[in-house]
Coordinates of C-alpha atoms and ligand atoms in Angstrom, one line a residue:
X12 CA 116.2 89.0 67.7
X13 CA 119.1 89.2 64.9
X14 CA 122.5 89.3 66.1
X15 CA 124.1 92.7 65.6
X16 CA 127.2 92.3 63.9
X17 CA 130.9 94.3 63.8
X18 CA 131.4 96.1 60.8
X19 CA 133.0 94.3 57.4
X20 CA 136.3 94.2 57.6
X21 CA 136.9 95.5 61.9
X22 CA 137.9 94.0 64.4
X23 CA 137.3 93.1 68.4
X24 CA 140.5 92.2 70.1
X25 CA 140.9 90.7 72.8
X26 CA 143.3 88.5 74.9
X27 CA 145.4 86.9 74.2
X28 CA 146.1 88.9 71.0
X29 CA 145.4 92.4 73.2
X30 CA 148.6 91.3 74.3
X31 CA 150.4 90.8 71.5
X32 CA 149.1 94.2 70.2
X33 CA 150.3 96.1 73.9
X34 CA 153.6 94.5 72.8
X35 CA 153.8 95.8 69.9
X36 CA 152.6 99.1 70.9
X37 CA 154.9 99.1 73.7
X38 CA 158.2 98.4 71.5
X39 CA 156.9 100.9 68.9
X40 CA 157.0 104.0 71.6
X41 CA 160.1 102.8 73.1
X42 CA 162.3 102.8 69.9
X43 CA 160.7 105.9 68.9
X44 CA 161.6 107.4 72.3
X45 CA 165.1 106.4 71.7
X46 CA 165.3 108.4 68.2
X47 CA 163.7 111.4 69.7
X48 CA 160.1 111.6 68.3
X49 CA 157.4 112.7 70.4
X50 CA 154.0 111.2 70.4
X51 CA 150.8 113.6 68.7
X52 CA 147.1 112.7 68.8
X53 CA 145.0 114.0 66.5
X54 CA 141.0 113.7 65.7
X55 CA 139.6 110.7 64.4
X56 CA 137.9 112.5 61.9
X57 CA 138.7 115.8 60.0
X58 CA 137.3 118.2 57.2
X59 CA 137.2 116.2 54.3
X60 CA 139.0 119.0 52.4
X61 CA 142.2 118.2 54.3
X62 CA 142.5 114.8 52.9
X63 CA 141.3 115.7 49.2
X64 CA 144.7 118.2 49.4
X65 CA 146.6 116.2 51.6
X66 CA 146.5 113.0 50.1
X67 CA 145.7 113.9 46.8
X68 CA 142.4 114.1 44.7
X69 CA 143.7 111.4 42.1
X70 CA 144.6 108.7 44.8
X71 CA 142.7 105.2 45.7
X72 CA 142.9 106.6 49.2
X73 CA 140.9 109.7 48.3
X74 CA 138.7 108.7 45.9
X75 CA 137.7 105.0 46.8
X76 CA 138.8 104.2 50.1
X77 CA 137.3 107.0 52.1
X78 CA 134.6 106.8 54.8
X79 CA 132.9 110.4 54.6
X80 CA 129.9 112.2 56.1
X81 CA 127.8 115.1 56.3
X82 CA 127.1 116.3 60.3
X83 CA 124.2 117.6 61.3
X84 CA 125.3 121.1 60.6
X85 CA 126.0 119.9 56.5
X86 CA 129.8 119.7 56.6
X87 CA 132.2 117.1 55.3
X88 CA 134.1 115.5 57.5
X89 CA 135.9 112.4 56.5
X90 CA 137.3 109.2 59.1
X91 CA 140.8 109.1 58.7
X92 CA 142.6 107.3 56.1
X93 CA 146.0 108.2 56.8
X94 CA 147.9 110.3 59.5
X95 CA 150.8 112.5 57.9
X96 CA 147.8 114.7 56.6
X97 CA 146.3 115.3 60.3
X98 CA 149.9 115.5 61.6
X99 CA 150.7 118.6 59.5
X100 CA 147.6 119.9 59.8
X101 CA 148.2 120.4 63.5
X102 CA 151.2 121.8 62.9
X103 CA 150.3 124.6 60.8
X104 CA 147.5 125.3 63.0
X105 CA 149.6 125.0 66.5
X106 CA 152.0 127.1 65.5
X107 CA 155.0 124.5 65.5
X108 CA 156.4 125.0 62.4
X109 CA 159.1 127.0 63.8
X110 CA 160.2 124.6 66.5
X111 CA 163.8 123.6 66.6
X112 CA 164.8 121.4 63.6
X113 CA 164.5 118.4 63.2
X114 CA 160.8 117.9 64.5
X115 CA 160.4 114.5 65.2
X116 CA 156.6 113.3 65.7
X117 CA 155.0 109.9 66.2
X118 CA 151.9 108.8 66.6
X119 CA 149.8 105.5 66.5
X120 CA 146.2 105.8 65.4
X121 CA 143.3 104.2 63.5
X122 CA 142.8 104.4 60.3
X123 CA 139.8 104.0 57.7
X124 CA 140.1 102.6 54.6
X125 CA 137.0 101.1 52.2
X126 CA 138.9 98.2 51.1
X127 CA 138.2 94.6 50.0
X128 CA 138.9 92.7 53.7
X129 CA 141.7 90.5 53.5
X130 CA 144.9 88.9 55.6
X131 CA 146.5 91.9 56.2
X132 CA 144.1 94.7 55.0
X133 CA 141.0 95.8 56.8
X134 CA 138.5 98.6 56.9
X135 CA 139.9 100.1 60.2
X136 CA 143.3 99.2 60.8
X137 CA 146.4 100.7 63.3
X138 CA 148.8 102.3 62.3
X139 CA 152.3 103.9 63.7
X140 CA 153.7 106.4 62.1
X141 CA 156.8 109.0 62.2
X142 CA 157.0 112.1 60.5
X143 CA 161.0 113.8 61.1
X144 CA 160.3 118.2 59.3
X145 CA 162.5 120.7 58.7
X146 CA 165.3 118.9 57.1
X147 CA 166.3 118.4 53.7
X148 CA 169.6 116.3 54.2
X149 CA 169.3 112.5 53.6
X150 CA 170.6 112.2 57.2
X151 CA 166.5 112.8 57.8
X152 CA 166.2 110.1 55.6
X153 CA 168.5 108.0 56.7
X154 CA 167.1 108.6 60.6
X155 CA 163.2 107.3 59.6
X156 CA 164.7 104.5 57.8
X157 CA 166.5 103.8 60.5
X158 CA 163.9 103.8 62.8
X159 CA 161.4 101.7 60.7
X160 CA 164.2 99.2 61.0
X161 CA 164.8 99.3 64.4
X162 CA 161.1 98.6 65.1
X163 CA 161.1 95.6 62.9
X164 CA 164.0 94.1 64.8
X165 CA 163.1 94.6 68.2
X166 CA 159.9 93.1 67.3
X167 CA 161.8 90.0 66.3
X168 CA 160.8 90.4 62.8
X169 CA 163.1 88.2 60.2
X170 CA 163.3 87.8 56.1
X171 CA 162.4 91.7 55.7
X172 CA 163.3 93.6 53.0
X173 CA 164.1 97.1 52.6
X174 CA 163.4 98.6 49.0
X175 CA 164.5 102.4 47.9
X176 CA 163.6 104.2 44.9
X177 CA 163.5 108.3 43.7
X178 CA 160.7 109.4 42.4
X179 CA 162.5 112.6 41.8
X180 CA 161.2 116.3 42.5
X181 CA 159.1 119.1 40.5
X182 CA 162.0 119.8 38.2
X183 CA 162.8 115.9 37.2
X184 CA 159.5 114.0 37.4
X185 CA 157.8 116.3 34.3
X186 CA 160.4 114.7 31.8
X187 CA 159.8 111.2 33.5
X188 CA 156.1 111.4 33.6
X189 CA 156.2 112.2 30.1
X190 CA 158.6 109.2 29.3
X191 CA 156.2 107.0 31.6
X192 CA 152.6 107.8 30.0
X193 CA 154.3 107.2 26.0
X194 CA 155.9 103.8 27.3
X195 CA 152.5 103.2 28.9
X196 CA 150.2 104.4 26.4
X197 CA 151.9 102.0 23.9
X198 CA 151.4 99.3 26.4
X199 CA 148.1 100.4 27.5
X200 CA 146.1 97.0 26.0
X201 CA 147.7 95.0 28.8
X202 CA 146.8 97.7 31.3
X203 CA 143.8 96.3 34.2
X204 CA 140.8 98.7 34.0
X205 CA 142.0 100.5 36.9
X206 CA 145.6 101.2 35.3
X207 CA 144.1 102.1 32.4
X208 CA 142.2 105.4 34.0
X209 CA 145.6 106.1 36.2
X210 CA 147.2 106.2 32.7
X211 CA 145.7 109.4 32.6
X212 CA 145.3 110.3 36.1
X213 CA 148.3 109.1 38.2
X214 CA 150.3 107.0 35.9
X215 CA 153.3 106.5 38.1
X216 CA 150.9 104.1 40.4
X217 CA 150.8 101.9 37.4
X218 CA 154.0 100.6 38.1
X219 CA 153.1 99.3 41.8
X220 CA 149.7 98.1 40.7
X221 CA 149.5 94.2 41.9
X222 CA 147.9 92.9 39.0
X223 CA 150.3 90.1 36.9
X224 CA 149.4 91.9 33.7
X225 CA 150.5 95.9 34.6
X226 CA 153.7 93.5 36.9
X227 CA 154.8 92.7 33.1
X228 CA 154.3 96.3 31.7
X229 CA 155.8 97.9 34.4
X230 CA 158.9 96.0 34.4
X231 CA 159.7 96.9 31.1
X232 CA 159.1 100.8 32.0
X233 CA 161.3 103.2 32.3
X234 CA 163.0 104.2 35.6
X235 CA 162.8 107.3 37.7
X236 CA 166.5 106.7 38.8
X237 CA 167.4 107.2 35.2
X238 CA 165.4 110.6 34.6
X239 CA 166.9 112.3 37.7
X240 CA 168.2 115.5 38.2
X241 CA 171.5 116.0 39.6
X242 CA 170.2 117.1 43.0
X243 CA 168.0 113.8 43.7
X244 CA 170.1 112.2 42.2
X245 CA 172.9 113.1 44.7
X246 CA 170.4 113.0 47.4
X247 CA 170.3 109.7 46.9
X248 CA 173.6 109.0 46.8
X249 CA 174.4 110.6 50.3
X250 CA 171.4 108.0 51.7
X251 CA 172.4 104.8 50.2
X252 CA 176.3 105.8 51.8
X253 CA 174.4 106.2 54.7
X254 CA 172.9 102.9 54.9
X255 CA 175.9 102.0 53.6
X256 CA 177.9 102.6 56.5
X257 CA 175.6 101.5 58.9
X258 CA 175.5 97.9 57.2
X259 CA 171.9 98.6 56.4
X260 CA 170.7 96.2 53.3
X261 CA 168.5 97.5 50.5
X262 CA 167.8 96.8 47.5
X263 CA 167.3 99.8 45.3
X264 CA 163.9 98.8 43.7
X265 CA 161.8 100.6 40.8
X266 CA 159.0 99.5 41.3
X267 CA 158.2 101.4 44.6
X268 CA 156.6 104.7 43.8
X269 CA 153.7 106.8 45.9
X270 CA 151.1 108.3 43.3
X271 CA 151.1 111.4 45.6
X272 CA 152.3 114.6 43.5
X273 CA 154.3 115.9 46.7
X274 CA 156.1 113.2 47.5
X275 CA 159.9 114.1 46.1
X276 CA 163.4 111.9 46.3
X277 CA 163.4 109.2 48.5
X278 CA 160.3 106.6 48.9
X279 CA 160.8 103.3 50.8
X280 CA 159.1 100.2 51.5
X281 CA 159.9 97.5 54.0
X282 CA 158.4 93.9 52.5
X283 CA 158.2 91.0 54.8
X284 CA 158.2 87.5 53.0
X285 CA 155.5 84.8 53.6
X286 CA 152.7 86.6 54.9
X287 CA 151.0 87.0 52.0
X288 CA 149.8 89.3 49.0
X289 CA 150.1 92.2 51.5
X290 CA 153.6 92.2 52.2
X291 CA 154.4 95.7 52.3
X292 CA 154.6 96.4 56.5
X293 CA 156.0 99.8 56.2
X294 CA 155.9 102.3 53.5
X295 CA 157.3 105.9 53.6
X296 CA 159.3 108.9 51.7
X297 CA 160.3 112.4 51.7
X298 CA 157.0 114.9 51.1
X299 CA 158.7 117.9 50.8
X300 CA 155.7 119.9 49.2
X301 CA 153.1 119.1 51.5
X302 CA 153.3 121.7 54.4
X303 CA 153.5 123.8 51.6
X304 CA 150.4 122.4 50.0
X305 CA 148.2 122.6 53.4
X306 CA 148.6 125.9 53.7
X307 CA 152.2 125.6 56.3
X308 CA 155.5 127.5 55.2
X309 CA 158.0 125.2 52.4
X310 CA 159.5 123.2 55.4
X311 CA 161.1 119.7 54.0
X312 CA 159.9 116.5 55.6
X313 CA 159.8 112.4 55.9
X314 CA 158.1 110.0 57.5
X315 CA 156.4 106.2 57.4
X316 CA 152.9 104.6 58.4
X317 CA 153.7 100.7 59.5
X318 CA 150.7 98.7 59.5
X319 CA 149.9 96.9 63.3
X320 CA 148.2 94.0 61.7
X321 CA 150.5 93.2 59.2
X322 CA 153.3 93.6 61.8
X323 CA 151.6 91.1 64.2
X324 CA 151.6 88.8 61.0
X325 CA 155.2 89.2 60.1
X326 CA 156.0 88.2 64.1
X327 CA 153.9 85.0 63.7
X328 CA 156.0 83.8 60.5
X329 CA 159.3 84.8 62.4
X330 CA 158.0 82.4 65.6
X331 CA 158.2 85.4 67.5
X332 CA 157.2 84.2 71.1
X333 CA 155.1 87.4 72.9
X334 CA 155.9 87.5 76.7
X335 CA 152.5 86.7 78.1
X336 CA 150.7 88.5 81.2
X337 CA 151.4 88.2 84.6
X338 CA 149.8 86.2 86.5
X339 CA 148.4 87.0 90.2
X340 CA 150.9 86.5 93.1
X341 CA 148.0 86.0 95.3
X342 CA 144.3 84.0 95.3
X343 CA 142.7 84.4 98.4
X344 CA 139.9 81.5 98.9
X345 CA 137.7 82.2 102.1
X346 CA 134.7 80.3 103.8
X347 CA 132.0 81.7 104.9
X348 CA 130.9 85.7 105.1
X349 CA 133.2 87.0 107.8
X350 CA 136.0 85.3 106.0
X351 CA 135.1 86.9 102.8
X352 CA 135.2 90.2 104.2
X353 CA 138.7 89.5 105.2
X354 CA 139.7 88.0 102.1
X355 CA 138.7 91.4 100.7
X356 CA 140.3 93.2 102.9
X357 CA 143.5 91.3 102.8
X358 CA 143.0 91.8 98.4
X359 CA 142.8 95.3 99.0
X360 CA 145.9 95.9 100.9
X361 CA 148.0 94.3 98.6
X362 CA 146.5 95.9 95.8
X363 CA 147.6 99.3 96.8
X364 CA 151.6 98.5 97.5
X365 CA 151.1 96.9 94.1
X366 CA 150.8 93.2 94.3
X367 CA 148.3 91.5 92.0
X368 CA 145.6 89.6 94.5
X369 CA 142.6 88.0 93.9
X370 CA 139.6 86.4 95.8
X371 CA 135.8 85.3 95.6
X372 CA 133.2 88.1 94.4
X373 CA 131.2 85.0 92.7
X374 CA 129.9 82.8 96.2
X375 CA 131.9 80.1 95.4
X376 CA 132.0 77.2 96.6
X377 CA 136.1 76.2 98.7
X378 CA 136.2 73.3 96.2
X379 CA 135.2 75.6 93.2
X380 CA 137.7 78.7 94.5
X381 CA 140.7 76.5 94.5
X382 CA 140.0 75.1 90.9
X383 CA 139.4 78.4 89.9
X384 CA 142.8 80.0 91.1
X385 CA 144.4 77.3 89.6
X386 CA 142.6 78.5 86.1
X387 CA 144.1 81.7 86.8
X388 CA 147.3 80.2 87.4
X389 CA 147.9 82.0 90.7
X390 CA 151.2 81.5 92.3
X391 CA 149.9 81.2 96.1
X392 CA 147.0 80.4 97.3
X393 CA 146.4 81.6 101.3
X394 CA 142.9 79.6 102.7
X395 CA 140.5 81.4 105.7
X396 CA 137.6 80.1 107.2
X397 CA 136.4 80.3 110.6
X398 CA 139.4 79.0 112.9
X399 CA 142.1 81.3 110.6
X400 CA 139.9 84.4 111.6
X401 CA 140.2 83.7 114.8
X402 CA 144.2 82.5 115.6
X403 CA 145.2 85.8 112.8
X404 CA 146.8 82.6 111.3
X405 CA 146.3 80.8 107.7
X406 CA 147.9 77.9 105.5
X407 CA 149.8 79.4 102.7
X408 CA 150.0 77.2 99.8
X409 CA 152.5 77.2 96.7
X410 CA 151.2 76.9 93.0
X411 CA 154.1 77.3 91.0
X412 CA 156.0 74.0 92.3
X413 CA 159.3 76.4 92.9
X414 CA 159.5 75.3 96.2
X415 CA 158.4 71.9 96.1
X416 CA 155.1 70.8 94.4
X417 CA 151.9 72.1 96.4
X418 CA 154.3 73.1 99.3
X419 CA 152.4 75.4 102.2
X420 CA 153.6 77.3 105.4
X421 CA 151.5 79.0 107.9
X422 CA 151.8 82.7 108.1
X423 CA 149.9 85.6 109.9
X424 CA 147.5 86.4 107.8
X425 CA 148.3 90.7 108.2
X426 CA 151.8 89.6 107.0
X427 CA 151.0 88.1 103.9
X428 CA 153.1 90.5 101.9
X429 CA 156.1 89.3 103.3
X430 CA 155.9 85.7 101.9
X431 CA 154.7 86.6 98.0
Ligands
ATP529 P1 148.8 98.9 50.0 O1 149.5 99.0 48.7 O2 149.1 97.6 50.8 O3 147.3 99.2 49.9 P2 149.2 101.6 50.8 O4 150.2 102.2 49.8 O5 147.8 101.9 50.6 O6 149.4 100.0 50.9 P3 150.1 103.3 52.9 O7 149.0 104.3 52.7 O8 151.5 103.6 52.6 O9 149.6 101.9 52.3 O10 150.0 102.8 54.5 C1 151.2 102.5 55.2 C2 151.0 101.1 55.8 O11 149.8 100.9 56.4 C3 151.0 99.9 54.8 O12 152.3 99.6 54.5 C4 150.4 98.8 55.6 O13 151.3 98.2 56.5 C5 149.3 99.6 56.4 N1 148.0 99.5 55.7 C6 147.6 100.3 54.7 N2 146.3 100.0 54.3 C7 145.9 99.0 55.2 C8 144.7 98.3 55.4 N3 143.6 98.5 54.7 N4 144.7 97.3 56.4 C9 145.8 97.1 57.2 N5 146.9 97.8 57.1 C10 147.0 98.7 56.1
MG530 MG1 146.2 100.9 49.8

């Protein structure tokens, strides 16, 4: 029969790498703990609609990358690309707009994307993400910035980068759109095919295309910073004193942009050298029209997706050593069936107070059980065969070496939680 095979561009994980991931995961939810945010789930899938408004009809995301289906009952429903979309969604339909500002949400999910696989970029990835509403001030901001850095350095992550740009807001980004698609269009022979349609369609994701061609045209284009109006333009002021004063480094960094038509002011990327073409590990911004645009009330927001994967590659390149599992306190090896049954027994106990204990299910062999627990790398072995049944007492032996290489004591065998 053929194999059946994962998906293009999934994954299985499993140890040791489950590890690494836990860690991560672990790290993410306690930093975000410490700002404040509060975890949200949302559904794995969602009516396609949601994304088409919420990420924007004219994206990659939207109209390349998505996994969509009918159901049974003929309704479009589309995997998840993203989260911010799901996360206001909820919202507006739980009633929490209104909650005390700021509202600080996290949440770590999986995402679908229809992409070319690749170091760093699959078809179902993880993501963690914040969203901070109901704030307009760059202390918001500053706060998801903050955070997004916070993460990176408790994971041990070095030679990161944080880039800033504007994209401006409604009442700027007309003039600079304009500006944009004349120095484009006069450029437009040394556009990629793909630039050449978002010309028309999206033109300010042009400039973060990866091609080397639309690289050279879009570092001689003109800059958002420069077509600003005097309220982003002191909105980004107040952020960059921010950082600033909290000896944050950025670079302020044109190039960055998000070809979504509600993302206003601040945008932000976080760009990890050495891990190759896909560098970027975070990317965020202010979206201050898209509660607005799904239906919610106007209600200013911010937030950042941060790529697991990518994270986990950026740890490897920093030599980031990942604490590894703990190992059992306790293998049991037993002779015989009465001695299993105590083996179990003894397993069981120590189980429930909390103490990681093993012994035989397989009908191993005395030889074969102590080879095995030293696979396992257990820290004590305790023998029991027929005699130890019957004197209640049993050699305990030492693993580790911390007390002298292979050293043993006998115990009571009931009292075995006294010497682990
Ligand atoms: P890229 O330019 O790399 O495609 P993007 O702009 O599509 O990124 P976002 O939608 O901002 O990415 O997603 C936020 C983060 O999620 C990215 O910075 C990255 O870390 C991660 N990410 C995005 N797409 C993928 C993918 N296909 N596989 C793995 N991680 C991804
Ligand atoms: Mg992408």
């Amino acid at each position: 029969m053929e194999q059946i095979r994962k998906p293009r561009g999934t994954m299985d994980i499993t140890a040791p790498d489950i590890y690494k991931w836990r860690y991560v995961e672990d790290t993410v939810r306690k930093t975000a703990d410490r700002f404040g945010f509060e975890e949200i789930r949302t559904p794995t899938f969602e009516e396609l609609s949601l994304f088409q408004r919420g990420v924007g009809d004219t994206t990659d995301v939207v109209q390349k990358e998505m996994y969509t289906f009918e159901d049974r009952e003929g309704k479009l429903f589309a995997l998840k690309p993203e989260g911010t979309a799901s996360v206001v969604r909820a919202l507006i339909e739980n009633g929490k707009c209104g909650d005390a500002f700021p509202i600080r949400l996290y949440y770590i999910t999986n995402c679908f994307r229809y992409e070319k696989p690749q170091a760093g970029r699959s078809r179902e990835f993880v993501q963690f993400g914040t969203e901070l509403f109901g704030s307009s001030d760059a202390g918001a901001d500053f706060t998801v910035i903050s955070l997004a850095s916070s993460v990176l350095s408790e994971l041990g992550i070095k030679n990161v980068s944080l880039h800033i740009n504007s994209i401006g807001c409604p009442s700027c980004r007309p003039k600079y759109r304009e500006a944009l698609v004349s120095y484009l269009e006069k450029n437009s022979a040394f556009l990629c095919q793909t630039c050449r349609e978002r010309l028309k369609t999206n033109p300010l994701r042009v400039l973060d295309c990866k091609c080397e061609e639309c690289r050279k045209v879009a570092a001689g284009a003109p800059k958002t910073v420069d077509y600003q109006c005097e309220e982003c333009s002191a909105h980004l002021e107040k952020l960059t004193s921010m950082l600033d004063s909290c000896k944050t480094d950025y670079v302020i960094d044109p190039h960055i942009v998000r070809g979504l038509d509600y993302y206003t002011k601040t945008v932000f990327e976080f760009i990890a050298e050495g891990i190759g073409a896909q560098s970027t590990v975070c990317g965020g911004g202010r979206y201050d029209g898209l509660v607005k645009e799904l239906g919610g009330p106007s209600l200013p927001a911010c937030g950042f997706g941060m790529g697991i994967t990518r994270l986990l590659l950026a740890m490897e390149q920093s030599g980031v050593e990942v604490p590894s599992p703990s190992r059992a306190a306790l293998y049991v090896a037993s002779m015989g069936a009465a001695a299993q049954l105590k083996a179990l027994s003894i397993v069981s106990g120590l189980r429930q107070v909390g103490v990681k204990a093993e012994c035989d299910v397989v009908g191993r062999s005395l030889k074969a059980q102590m080879k095995y627990a030293d696979k396992i790398g257990a820290a004590k072995v305790l023998i029991i065969g027929d005699s130890e049944l019957e004197s209640g007492r049993a050699v305990l032996k030492d693993m580790t070496g911390s007390i002298g290489e292979g050293s043993q004591v006998e115990i009571e065998t009931d009292r075995v939680a006294e010497y682990l």
